[in-house]
PDB file of C-alpha atoms in Angstrom:
ATOM      1  CA  UNK L   1      49.284 -14.302-109.245  1.00 51.00           C
ATOM      2  CA  UNK L   2      52.336 -15.777-110.014  1.00 70.00           C
ATOM      3  CA  UNK L   3      52.609 -19.132-111.826  1.00 87.00           C
ATOM      4  CA  UNK L   4      54.921 -20.388-108.520  1.00 90.00           C
ATOM      5  CA  UNK L   5      52.229 -23.467-108.455  1.00 91.00           C
ATOM      6  CA  UNK L   6      52.741 -24.309-112.028  1.00 93.00           C
ATOM      7  CA  UNK L   7      56.379 -24.168-112.027  1.00 94.00           C
ATOM      8  CA  UNK L   8      57.230 -25.872-109.002  1.00 95.00           C
ATOM      9  CA  UNK L   9      54.725 -28.843-110.130  1.00 95.00           C
ATOM     10  CA  UNK L  10      56.771 -28.847-112.972  1.00 96.00           C
ATOM     11  CA  UNK L  11      59.457 -29.149-111.600  1.00 97.00           C
ATOM     12  CA  UNK L  12      58.552 -31.919-109.020  1.00 97.00           C
ATOM     13  CA  UNK L  13      56.409 -33.506-111.917  1.00 97.00           C
ATOM     14  CA  UNK L  14      59.825 -33.678-113.961  1.00 98.00           C
ATOM     15  CA  UNK L  15      61.719 -35.419-110.826  1.00 98.00           C
ATOM     16  CA  UNK L  16      58.892 -37.685-110.387  1.00 97.00           C
ATOM     17  CA  UNK L  17      58.648 -38.915-114.139  1.00 97.00           C
ATOM     18  CA  UNK L  18      62.558 -39.148-113.777  1.00 97.00           C
ATOM     19  CA  UNK L  19      62.993 -41.521-110.549  1.00 97.00           C
ATOM     20  CA  UNK L  20      59.580 -43.558-111.672  1.00 97.00           C
ATOM     21  CA  UNK L  21      61.367 -44.461-114.781  1.00 97.00           C
ATOM     22  CA  UNK L  22      64.161 -45.079-112.948  1.00 96.00           C
ATOM     23  CA  UNK L  23      62.212 -47.227-110.064  1.00 96.00           C
ATOM     24  CA  UNK L  24      59.600 -48.562-111.935  1.00 95.00           C
ATOM     25  CA  UNK L  25      57.911 -47.136-108.887  1.00 96.00           C
ATOM     26  CA  UNK L  26      53.930 -47.593-108.921  1.00 96.00           C
ATOM     27  CA  UNK L  27      51.425 -47.225-106.481  1.00 96.00           C
ATOM     28  CA  UNK L  28      49.323 -50.271-107.432  1.00 96.00           C
ATOM     29  CA  UNK L  29      51.679 -53.256-108.700  1.00 96.00           C
ATOM     30  CA  UNK L  30      53.240 -53.280-105.196  1.00 95.00           C
ATOM     31  CA  UNK L  31      50.268 -55.096-103.894  1.00 96.00           C
ATOM     32  CA  UNK L  32      50.266 -57.953-106.523  1.00 96.00           C
ATOM     33  CA  UNK L  33      53.528 -58.414-105.994  1.00 96.00           C
ATOM     34  CA  UNK L  34      53.112 -58.890-102.650  1.00 96.00           C
ATOM     35  CA  UNK L  35      50.708 -61.518-103.434  1.00 95.00           C
ATOM     36  CA  UNK L  36      52.014 -63.232-106.135  1.00 95.00           C
ATOM     37  CA  UNK L  37      56.076 -63.219-104.915  1.00 95.00           C
ATOM     38  CA  UNK L  38      56.034 -62.348-101.419  1.00 94.00           C
ATOM     39  CA  UNK L  39      58.189 -59.025-103.152  1.00 96.00           C
ATOM     40  CA  UNK L  40      57.869 -56.087-101.448  1.00 96.00           C
ATOM     41  CA  UNK L  41      60.133 -53.837-103.341  1.00 96.00           C
ATOM     42  CA  UNK L  42      57.473 -51.884-104.963  1.00 97.00           C
ATOM     43  CA  UNK L  43      55.512 -51.467-101.623  1.00 97.00           C
ATOM     44  CA  UNK L  44      58.687 -49.692-100.176  1.00 97.00           C
ATOM     45  CA  UNK L  45      58.191 -47.024-102.165  1.00 97.00           C
ATOM     46  CA  UNK L  46      54.475 -46.940-101.569  1.00 97.00           C
ATOM     47  CA  UNK L  47      55.139 -46.781 -97.868  1.00 98.00           C
ATOM     48  CA  UNK L  48      58.196 -44.250 -98.262  1.00 98.00           C
ATOM     49  CA  UNK L  49      56.209 -41.613-100.153  1.00 97.00           C
ATOM     50  CA  UNK L  50      53.711 -42.158 -97.155  1.00 98.00           C
ATOM     51  CA  UNK L  51      56.753 -41.526 -94.957  1.00 97.00           C
ATOM     52  CA  UNK L  52      58.075 -39.250 -97.197  1.00 97.00           C
ATOM     53  CA  UNK L  53      54.939 -36.918 -96.797  1.00 97.00           C
ATOM     54  CA  UNK L  54      54.307 -37.342 -92.994  1.00 97.00           C
ATOM     55  CA  UNK L  55      57.867 -36.180 -92.210  1.00 97.00           C
ATOM     56  CA  UNK L  56      57.649 -33.310 -94.791  1.00 96.00           C
ATOM     57  CA  UNK L  57      54.296 -32.347 -93.347  1.00 96.00           C
ATOM     58  CA  UNK L  58      55.318 -32.318 -90.111  1.00 96.00           C
ATOM     59  CA  UNK L  59      58.824 -30.627 -90.623  1.00 96.00           C
ATOM     60  CA  UNK L  60      57.830 -27.848 -92.799  1.00 95.00           C
ATOM     61  CA  UNK L  61      54.752 -27.211 -90.455  1.00 93.00           C
ATOM     62  CA  UNK L  62      57.196 -26.376 -87.660  1.00 93.00           C
ATOM     63  CA  UNK L  63      59.523 -24.328 -90.048  1.00 94.00           C
ATOM     64  CA  UNK L  64      56.289 -22.138 -90.973  1.00 90.00           C
ATOM     65  CA  UNK L  65      55.380 -23.927 -93.805  1.00 89.00           C
ATOM     66  CA  UNK L  66      51.096 -23.411 -95.126  1.00 89.00           C
ATOM     67  CA  UNK L  67      49.844 -26.638 -94.511  1.00 88.00           C
ATOM     68  CA  UNK L  68      46.144 -25.640 -93.003  1.00 88.00           C
ATOM     69  CA  UNK L  69      44.246 -27.970 -90.912  1.00 83.00           C
ATOM     70  CA  UNK L  70      47.312 -30.371 -90.686  1.00 86.00           C
ATOM     71  CA  UNK L  71      46.430 -33.018 -89.134  1.00 85.00           C
ATOM     72  CA  UNK L  72      43.126 -33.461 -90.225  1.00 80.00           C
ATOM     73  CA  UNK L  73      42.014 -36.412 -87.977  1.00 74.00           C
ATOM     74  CA  UNK L  74      38.211 -34.592 -87.444  1.00 70.00           C
ATOM     75  CA  UNK L  75      36.708 -36.021 -90.462  1.00 65.00           C
ATOM     76  CA  UNK L  76      33.684 -38.222 -89.391  1.00 63.00           C
ATOM     77  CA  UNK L  77      31.569 -40.142 -91.576  1.00 60.00           C
ATOM     78  CA  UNK L  78      28.236 -38.633 -89.311  1.00 59.00           C
ATOM     79  CA  UNK L  79      29.679 -35.049 -91.283  1.00 62.00           C
ATOM     80  CA  UNK L  80      30.170 -35.994 -94.668  1.00 68.00           C
ATOM     81  CA  UNK L  81      28.833 -39.690 -95.672  1.00 72.00           C
ATOM     82  CA  UNK L  82      29.168 -39.662 -99.482  1.00 77.00           C
ATOM     83  CA  UNK L  83      32.948 -39.052 -99.639  1.00 81.00           C
ATOM     84  CA  UNK L  84      33.637 -42.031 -97.510  1.00 87.00           C
ATOM     85  CA  UNK L  85      31.566 -44.113-100.158  1.00 90.00           C
ATOM     86  CA  UNK L  86      33.074 -42.828-102.522  1.00 91.00           C
ATOM     87  CA  UNK L  87      36.638 -43.280-101.643  1.00 93.00           C
ATOM     88  CA  UNK L  88      35.610 -46.990-101.106  1.00 96.00           C
ATOM     89  CA  UNK L  89      34.229 -47.630-104.503  1.00 96.00           C
ATOM     90  CA  UNK L  90      36.604 -45.278-106.049  1.00 96.00           C
ATOM     91  CA  UNK L  91      39.315 -46.856-104.395  1.00 97.00           C
ATOM     92  CA  UNK L  92      38.079 -50.511-105.418  1.00 98.00           C
ATOM     93  CA  UNK L  93      37.798 -49.659-108.510  1.00 97.00           C
ATOM     94  CA  UNK L  94      41.090 -48.226-109.074  1.00 97.00           C
ATOM     95  CA  UNK L  95      43.139 -50.513-107.716  1.00 97.00           C
ATOM     96  CA  UNK L  96      41.320 -53.638-109.539  1.00 98.00           C
ATOM     97  CA  UNK L  97      41.502 -51.804-112.978  1.00 98.00           C
ATOM     98  CA  UNK L  98      44.886 -50.467-112.416  1.00 97.00           C
ATOM     99  CA  UNK L  99      45.984 -54.402-111.332  1.00 97.00           C
ATOM    100  CA  UNK L 100      44.617 -55.248-114.670  1.00 97.00           C
ATOM    101  CA  UNK L 101      46.125 -52.077-116.873  1.00 96.00           C
ATOM    102  CA  UNK L 102      49.772 -52.724-115.095  1.00 94.00           C
ATOM    103  CA  UNK L 103      49.703 -49.884-113.315  1.00 95.00           C
ATOM    104  CA  UNK L 104      48.701 -46.866-111.438  1.00 96.00           C
ATOM    105  CA  UNK L 105      47.833 -43.527-113.553  1.00 97.00           C
ATOM    106  CA  UNK L 106      51.521 -42.471-112.679  1.00 97.00           C
ATOM    107  CA  UNK L 107      53.001 -45.661-113.850  1.00 97.00           C
ATOM    108  CA  UNK L 108      51.192 -45.393-117.317  1.00 97.00           C
ATOM    109  CA  UNK L 109      52.161 -42.173-117.709  1.00 97.00           C
ATOM    110  CA  UNK L 110      55.651 -43.075-117.296  1.00 97.00           C
ATOM    111  CA  UNK L 111      55.456 -46.162-119.727  1.00 97.00           C
ATOM    112  CA  UNK L 112      53.922 -44.314-122.242  1.00 97.00           C
ATOM    113  CA  UNK L 113      56.702 -41.276-122.209  1.00 97.00           C
ATOM    114  CA  UNK L 114      58.859 -44.613-123.080  1.00 95.00           C
ATOM    115  CA  UNK L 115      56.799 -45.991-125.971  1.00 95.00           C
ATOM    116  CA  UNK L 116      54.752 -48.523-124.771  1.00 95.00           C
ATOM    117  CA  UNK L 117      51.849 -48.943-126.984  1.00 96.00           C
ATOM    118  CA  UNK L 118      49.429 -50.039-124.740  1.00 96.00           C
ATOM    119  CA  UNK L 119      50.157 -47.397-122.015  1.00 97.00           C
ATOM    120  CA  UNK L 120      49.846 -44.638-124.767  1.00 97.00           C
ATOM    121  CA  UNK L 121      46.187 -46.603-125.207  1.00 97.00           C
ATOM    122  CA  UNK L 122      45.475 -46.406-121.673  1.00 97.00           C
ATOM    123  CA  UNK L 123      46.330 -42.522-121.915  1.00 97.00           C
ATOM    124  CA  UNK L 124      43.610 -42.096-124.734  1.00 98.00           C
ATOM    125  CA  UNK L 125      41.036 -43.710-122.735  1.00 98.00           C
ATOM    126  CA  UNK L 126      42.141 -41.404-119.715  1.00 97.00           C
ATOM    127  CA  UNK L 127      41.572 -38.619-121.703  1.00 97.00           C
ATOM    128  CA  UNK L 128      38.274 -39.941-123.205  1.00 97.00           C
ATOM    129  CA  UNK L 129      37.468 -40.873-119.771  1.00 97.00           C
ATOM    130  CA  UNK L 130      38.160 -37.238-118.414  1.00 96.00           C
ATOM    131  CA  UNK L 131      35.686 -35.989-121.332  1.00 96.00           C
ATOM    132  CA  UNK L 132      33.108 -38.261-120.276  1.00 97.00           C
ATOM    133  CA  UNK L 133      33.465 -37.160-116.599  1.00 95.00           C
ATOM    134  CA  UNK L 134      32.782 -33.647-117.319  1.00 94.00           C
ATOM    135  CA  UNK L 135      29.829 -34.193-119.921  1.00 94.00           C
ATOM    136  CA  UNK L 136      27.668 -36.907-118.120  1.00 94.00           C
ATOM    137  CA  UNK L 137      28.677 -37.729-114.801  1.00 92.00           C
ATOM    138  CA  UNK L 138      29.277 -34.159-113.293  1.00 89.00           C
ATOM    139  CA  UNK L 139      26.230 -32.778-114.178  1.00 89.00           C
ATOM    140  CA  UNK L 140      24.272 -35.712-112.672  1.00 88.00           C
ATOM    141  CA  UNK L 141      26.323 -35.681-109.523  1.00 84.00           C
ATOM    142  CA  UNK L 142      25.205 -31.754-109.377  1.00 83.00           C
ATOM    143  CA  UNK L 143      21.671 -32.147-110.363  1.00 82.00           C
ATOM    144  CA  UNK L 144      21.712 -34.884-107.450  1.00 77.00           C
ATOM    145  CA  UNK L 145      23.127 -32.540-105.089  1.00 73.00           C
ATOM    146  CA  UNK L 146      26.194 -34.809-104.799  1.00 69.00           C
ATOM    147  CA  UNK L 147      29.513 -33.419-103.714  1.00 61.00           C
ATOM    148  CA  UNK L 148      32.371 -33.930-106.186  1.00 60.00           C
TER     149      UNK L 148
ATOM    150  CA  UNK G   1      79.823 -41.151-110.547  1.00 54.00           C
ATOM    151  CA  UNK G   2      77.787 -40.723-113.431  1.00 59.00           C
ATOM    152  CA  UNK G   3      73.557 -40.233-112.749  1.00 56.00           C
ATOM    153  CA  UNK G   4      73.161 -43.145-114.879  1.00 56.00           C
ATOM    154  CA  UNK G   5      75.280 -45.339-113.051  1.00 62.00           C
ATOM    155  CA  UNK G   6      73.036 -44.499-109.936  1.00 68.00           C
ATOM    156  CA  UNK G   7      70.735 -47.137-108.881  1.00 85.00           C
ATOM    157  CA  UNK G   8      66.871 -45.460-107.863  1.00 92.00           C
ATOM    158  CA  UNK G   9      64.925 -47.895-106.037  1.00 96.00           C
ATOM    159  CA  UNK G  10      61.617 -47.299-105.461  1.00 97.00           C
ATOM    160  CA  UNK G  11      61.909 -46.839-102.046  1.00 97.00           C
ATOM    161  CA  UNK G  12      64.006 -43.670-102.782  1.00 97.00           C
ATOM    162  CA  UNK G  13      62.217 -42.560-105.387  1.00 97.00           C
ATOM    163  CA  UNK G  14      58.764 -42.757-103.071  1.00 97.00           C
ATOM    164  CA  UNK G  15      60.828 -40.667-100.346  1.00 97.00           C
ATOM    165  CA  UNK G  16      61.033 -37.739-102.760  1.00 97.00           C
ATOM    166  CA  UNK G  17      57.983 -37.950-103.949  1.00 97.00           C
ATOM    167  CA  UNK G  18      56.521 -37.771-100.725  1.00 97.00           C
ATOM    168  CA  UNK G  19      58.983 -35.074 -99.338  1.00 97.00           C
ATOM    169  CA  UNK G  20      58.678 -32.939-102.524  1.00 97.00           C
ATOM    170  CA  UNK G  21      54.418 -33.121-102.258  1.00 96.00           C
ATOM    171  CA  UNK G  22      54.576 -31.694 -98.983  1.00 96.00           C
ATOM    172  CA  UNK G  23      57.317 -28.862-100.161  1.00 96.00           C
ATOM    173  CA  UNK G  24      54.965 -27.525-102.954  1.00 95.00           C
ATOM    174  CA  UNK G  25      52.149 -27.359-100.802  1.00 94.00           C
ATOM    175  CA  UNK G  26      53.868 -25.613 -97.978  1.00 94.00           C
ATOM    176  CA  UNK G  27      55.880 -23.323 -99.934  1.00 94.00           C
ATOM    177  CA  UNK G  28      54.601 -23.332-103.575  1.00 93.00           C
ATOM    178  CA  UNK G  29      50.571 -22.546-103.249  1.00 84.00           C
ATOM    179  CA  UNK G  30      49.814 -25.969-104.516  1.00 87.00           C
ATOM    180  CA  UNK G  31      46.905 -25.320-102.483  1.00 83.00           C
ATOM    181  CA  UNK G  32      43.478 -25.843-102.556  1.00 85.00           C
ATOM    182  CA  UNK G  33      42.647 -28.616-101.356  1.00 88.00           C
ATOM    183  CA  UNK G  34      44.894 -29.806 -98.981  1.00 89.00           C
ATOM    184  CA  UNK G  35      47.436 -33.094 -99.820  1.00 91.00           C
ATOM    185  CA  UNK G  36      47.061 -32.087-103.259  1.00 91.00           C
ATOM    186  CA  UNK G  37      51.451 -31.714-103.951  1.00 93.00           C
ATOM    187  CA  UNK G  38      51.186 -34.279-106.457  1.00 96.00           C
ATOM    188  CA  UNK G  39      48.108 -36.612-108.041  1.00 96.00           C
ATOM    189  CA  UNK G  40      48.260 -38.285-111.398  1.00 96.00           C
ATOM    190  CA  UNK G  41      44.286 -37.953-111.670  1.00 96.00           C
ATOM    191  CA  UNK G  42      43.491 -34.547-110.169  1.00 94.00           C
ATOM    192  CA  UNK G  43      46.603 -32.552-112.416  1.00 95.00           C
ATOM    193  CA  UNK G  44      46.030 -33.882-115.591  1.00 96.00           C
ATOM    194  CA  UNK G  45      42.156 -33.166-115.028  1.00 95.00           C
ATOM    195  CA  UNK G  46      43.192 -29.324-114.382  1.00 95.00           C
ATOM    196  CA  UNK G  47      45.441 -29.194-117.112  1.00 96.00           C
ATOM    197  CA  UNK G  48      43.387 -30.591-119.448  1.00 96.00           C
ATOM    198  CA  UNK G  49      40.279 -28.652-118.419  1.00 95.00           C
ATOM    199  CA  UNK G  50      42.124 -25.390-117.963  1.00 96.00           C
ATOM    200  CA  UNK G  51      42.890 -25.973-121.857  1.00 96.00           C
ATOM    201  CA  UNK G  52      39.667 -27.232-122.888  1.00 95.00           C
ATOM    202  CA  UNK G  53      38.019 -24.258-120.836  1.00 95.00           C
ATOM    203  CA  UNK G  54      40.016 -21.648-123.206  1.00 94.00           C
ATOM    204  CA  UNK G  55      40.638 -23.233-126.495  1.00 94.00           C
ATOM    205  CA  UNK G  56      36.999 -24.566-126.815  1.00 92.00           C
ATOM    206  CA  UNK G  57      34.712 -22.197-124.282  1.00 89.00           C
ATOM    207  CA  UNK G  58      33.546 -25.120-122.601  1.00 92.00           C
ATOM    208  CA  UNK G  59      33.239 -24.523-118.683  1.00 90.00           C
ATOM    209  CA  UNK G  60      34.829 -27.549-117.424  1.00 92.00           C
ATOM    210  CA  UNK G  61      35.524 -27.974-113.595  1.00 90.00           C
ATOM    211  CA  UNK G  62      39.240 -27.095-112.175  1.00 91.00           C
ATOM    212  CA  UNK G  63      40.465 -27.198-108.637  1.00 90.00           C
ATOM    213  CA  UNK G  64      41.036 -23.310-107.058  1.00 89.00           C
ATOM    214  CA  UNK G  65      44.234 -23.643-107.541  1.00 89.00           C
ATOM    215  CA  UNK G  66      44.244 -24.217-111.414  1.00 89.00           C
ATOM    216  CA  UNK G  67      41.977 -21.074-111.724  1.00 89.00           C
ATOM    217  CA  UNK G  68      44.580 -18.880-113.479  1.00 91.00           C
ATOM    218  CA  UNK G  69      47.495 -21.112-114.223  1.00 92.00           C
ATOM    219  CA  UNK G  70      47.333 -24.733-114.422  1.00 92.00           C
ATOM    220  CA  UNK G  71      48.962 -27.505-112.710  1.00 93.00           C
ATOM    221  CA  UNK G  72      51.729 -28.732-114.547  1.00 95.00           C
ATOM    222  CA  UNK G  73      52.591 -32.065-113.026  1.00 96.00           C
ATOM    223  CA  UNK G  74      51.504 -34.096-115.990  1.00 97.00           C
ATOM    224  CA  UNK G  75      53.760 -32.138-118.363  1.00 97.00           C
ATOM    225  CA  UNK G  76      56.891 -32.254-115.743  1.00 97.00           C
ATOM    226  CA  UNK G  77      55.949 -36.721-115.437  1.00 98.00           C
ATOM    227  CA  UNK G  78      56.226 -36.966-119.153  1.00 98.00           C
ATOM    228  CA  UNK G  79      59.183 -34.618-119.821  1.00 98.00           C
ATOM    229  CA  UNK G  80      60.938 -36.478-117.130  1.00 97.00           C
ATOM    230  CA  UNK G  81      60.339 -39.745-118.202  1.00 97.00           C
ATOM    231  CA  UNK G  82      61.258 -39.206-121.711  1.00 98.00           C
ATOM    232  CA  UNK G  83      64.700 -37.821-121.243  1.00 97.00           C
ATOM    233  CA  UNK G  84      65.423 -40.672-118.271  1.00 96.00           C
ATOM    234  CA  UNK G  85      64.299 -43.283-120.989  1.00 96.00           C
ATOM    235  CA  UNK G  86      66.302 -41.178-123.583  1.00 96.00           C
ATOM    236  CA  UNK G  87      69.269 -41.090-121.327  1.00 94.00           C
ATOM    237  CA  UNK G  88      69.163 -45.024-120.415  1.00 92.00           C
ATOM    238  CA  UNK G  89      68.521 -45.855-124.211  1.00 93.00           C
ATOM    239  CA  UNK G  90      65.103 -47.344-123.007  1.00 93.00           C
ATOM    240  CA  UNK G  91      63.125 -45.093-125.556  1.00 90.00           C
ATOM    241  CA  UNK G  92      61.565 -47.111-128.202  1.00 92.00           C
ATOM    242  CA  UNK G  93      57.884 -48.106-129.230  1.00 92.00           C
ATOM    243  CA  UNK G  94      56.586 -51.186-128.037  1.00 92.00           C
ATOM    244  CA  UNK G  95      53.635 -52.996-129.245  1.00 92.00           C
ATOM    245  CA  UNK G  96      51.104 -54.744-127.718  1.00 89.00           C
ATOM    246  CA  UNK G  97      48.168 -56.811-128.717  1.00 89.00           C
ATOM    247  CA  UNK G  98      44.100 -55.890-127.249  1.00 89.00           C
ATOM    248  CA  UNK G  99      44.882 -52.357-127.663  1.00 92.00           C
ATOM    249  CA  UNK G 100      41.536 -51.906-127.027  1.00 94.00           C
ATOM    250  CA  UNK G 101      41.568 -53.509-123.814  1.00 96.00           C
ATOM    251  CA  UNK G 102      44.012 -50.350-122.428  1.00 97.00           C
ATOM    252  CA  UNK G 103      41.308 -47.910-123.588  1.00 98.00           C
ATOM    253  CA  UNK G 104      38.802 -49.357-121.326  1.00 98.00           C
ATOM    254  CA  UNK G 105      41.442 -49.565-118.396  1.00 98.00           C
ATOM    255  CA  UNK G 106      42.243 -45.908-119.222  1.00 97.00           C
ATOM    256  CA  UNK G 107      38.583 -44.743-119.267  1.00 98.00           C
ATOM    257  CA  UNK G 108      37.547 -46.733-115.908  1.00 98.00           C
ATOM    258  CA  UNK G 109      40.714 -45.468-114.159  1.00 97.00           C
ATOM    259  CA  UNK G 110      40.297 -41.667-114.797  1.00 97.00           C
ATOM    260  CA  UNK G 111      36.435 -42.261-113.273  1.00 97.00           C
ATOM    261  CA  UNK G 112      37.097 -44.431-110.673  1.00 97.00           C
ATOM    262  CA  UNK G 113      39.964 -41.909-109.699  1.00 96.00           C
ATOM    263  CA  UNK G 114      37.906 -38.586-110.322  1.00 94.00           C
ATOM    264  CA  UNK G 115      35.162 -40.767-107.870  1.00 93.00           C
ATOM    265  CA  UNK G 116      37.601 -41.157-105.695  1.00 92.00           C
ATOM    266  CA  UNK G 117      39.065 -37.633-105.723  1.00 89.00           C
ATOM    267  CA  UNK G 118      43.153 -38.612-106.385  1.00 92.00           C
ATOM    268  CA  UNK G 119      44.820 -41.414-108.118  1.00 95.00           C
ATOM    269  CA  UNK G 120      46.567 -43.836-105.805  1.00 96.00           C
ATOM    270  CA  UNK G 121      49.653 -41.151-104.609  1.00 96.00           C
ATOM    271  CA  UNK G 122      47.513 -38.702-103.780  1.00 96.00           C
ATOM    272  CA  UNK G 123      45.236 -41.015-101.071  1.00 96.00           C
ATOM    273  CA  UNK G 124      48.350 -41.950 -99.708  1.00 97.00           C
ATOM    274  CA  UNK G 125      49.803 -38.471 -99.600  1.00 96.00           C
ATOM    275  CA  UNK G 126      46.440 -37.397 -97.822  1.00 94.00           C
ATOM    276  CA  UNK G 127      46.789 -40.180 -95.374  1.00 95.00           C
ATOM    277  CA  UNK G 128      50.387 -38.816 -94.469  1.00 96.00           C
ATOM    278  CA  UNK G 129      47.771 -35.397 -93.705  1.00 95.00           C
ATOM    279  CA  UNK G 130      46.040 -37.698 -91.379  1.00 92.00           C
ATOM    280  CA  UNK G 131      42.723 -37.717 -93.351  1.00 91.00           C
ATOM    281  CA  UNK G 132      40.375 -40.827 -92.308  1.00 90.00           C
ATOM    282  CA  UNK G 133      39.012 -40.697 -95.782  1.00 91.00           C
ATOM    283  CA  UNK G 134      42.507 -40.863 -97.187  1.00 93.00           C
ATOM    284  CA  UNK G 135      42.890 -44.118 -95.207  1.00 94.00           C
ATOM    285  CA  UNK G 136      39.600 -45.352 -96.354  1.00 94.00           C
ATOM    286  CA  UNK G 137      40.415 -44.662 -99.702  1.00 96.00           C
ATOM    287  CA  UNK G 138      43.963 -46.293 -99.868  1.00 97.00           C
ATOM    288  CA  UNK G 139      43.204 -49.362 -97.854  1.00 97.00           C
ATOM    289  CA  UNK G 140      40.262 -49.519-100.473  1.00 97.00           C
ATOM    290  CA  UNK G 141      42.952 -49.416-103.299  1.00 97.00           C
ATOM    291  CA  UNK G 142      45.216 -52.028-101.767  1.00 97.00           C
ATOM    292  CA  UNK G 143      41.904 -54.296-101.353  1.00 98.00           C
ATOM    293  CA  UNK G 144      40.926 -53.895-105.053  1.00 97.00           C
ATOM    294  CA  UNK G 145      44.313 -54.758-106.182  1.00 97.00           C
ATOM    295  CA  UNK G 146      44.922 -57.651-104.466  1.00 97.00           C
ATOM    296  CA  UNK G 147      41.587 -58.928-105.014  1.00 97.00           C
ATOM    297  CA  UNK G 148      42.034 -58.382-108.324  1.00 97.00           C
ATOM    298  CA  UNK G 149      45.058 -60.086-108.513  1.00 97.00           C
ATOM    299  CA  UNK G 150      43.429 -63.189-106.486  1.00 97.00           C
ATOM    300  CA  UNK G 151      40.609 -63.179-109.112  1.00 97.00           C
ATOM    301  CA  UNK G 152      43.059 -63.496-111.951  1.00 95.00           C
ATOM    302  CA  UNK G 153      45.440 -66.098-110.701  1.00 95.00           C
ATOM    303  CA  UNK G 154      42.284 -68.301-109.986  1.00 95.00           C
ATOM    304  CA  UNK G 155      41.281 -67.501-113.789  1.00 93.00           C
ATOM    305  CA  UNK G 156      44.522 -68.589-114.828  1.00 92.00           C
ATOM    306  CA  UNK G 157      45.390 -71.618-112.671  1.00 92.00           C
ATOM    307  CA  UNK G 158      41.512 -72.657-113.727  1.00 91.00           C
ATOM    308  CA  UNK G 159      42.120 -72.028-117.129  1.00 90.00           C
ATOM    309  CA  UNK G 160      45.221 -74.198-117.398  1.00 88.00           C
ATOM    310  CA  UNK G 161      44.100 -77.000-115.576  1.00 86.00           C
ATOM    311  CA  UNK G 162      41.050 -77.185-117.475  1.00 84.00           C
ATOM    312  CA  UNK G 163      43.638 -76.501-120.874  1.00 76.00           C
ATOM    313  CA  UNK G 164      41.528 -73.848-121.987  1.00 65.00           C
ATOM    314  CA  UNK G 165      42.946 -70.105-122.888  1.00 60.00           C
ATOM    315  CA  UNK G 166      43.105 -67.789-119.978  1.00 56.00           C
ATOM    316  CA  UNK G 167      42.395 -64.898-122.109  1.00 55.00           C
TER     317      UNK G 167
END
């Protein structure tokens, strides 16, 4: 197996990091700006990502790209209730905490790369939290038979 | 025209990110799971766990795509952002008060993100892939951020009106 995917994600990450630093792109702050100042600049970035991805999936699918199950409109609550609950709880929490922190995880990685001390401490908590999830929460979910 | 003079708007950055994420799944095997071309929760987790599994000998979960080689998104993002900040003379250390709050925010973010199975970007990609769970997750992120904004605004207005400290 060749590391194609590793190199591809490295390049995409570099481009995203560069553009994210220049544009202040954030997938949480857009909602805050709309509420506080009616400024839709950041929200347009979120919608553009949705549009770009949709366009890409449709176009690359027609050009023979590997997109299994697209469009996946067949998920139902009856089939898998827990992922829906996790999506609501996780989404509400991530949105609320992201607003308090000042950005989504992508934005916080970019801010840490610029030298913001707050974002650097955010990343400390981020990676400690990752260890916590692996050691504490994953075994609990597995013991309860919950899908993650 | 110099690259530094080009104004990059969030719209164009988002568009490139969306198309790029679709491209890496379609032609560069960033799969499974689907719509996982770019994620700042799952990809850093895979990268971190992949290294920990090899260095420390633990058996932490990585997605199937990261079994042999890890996804390098987080390395690319940091490198790209450092390069952009350095190129535009914005690379400098800036202090902040209340650093411990940020540690807690980071801790909570990764745990909520792993519960959601993605960051707000991946949820948007999943929605574009047509996943109803993606749309529910996206709506939840929007509602969570909006509600917290309203709570903070109410808290600060209340503090101003009572002459107290909003912190």
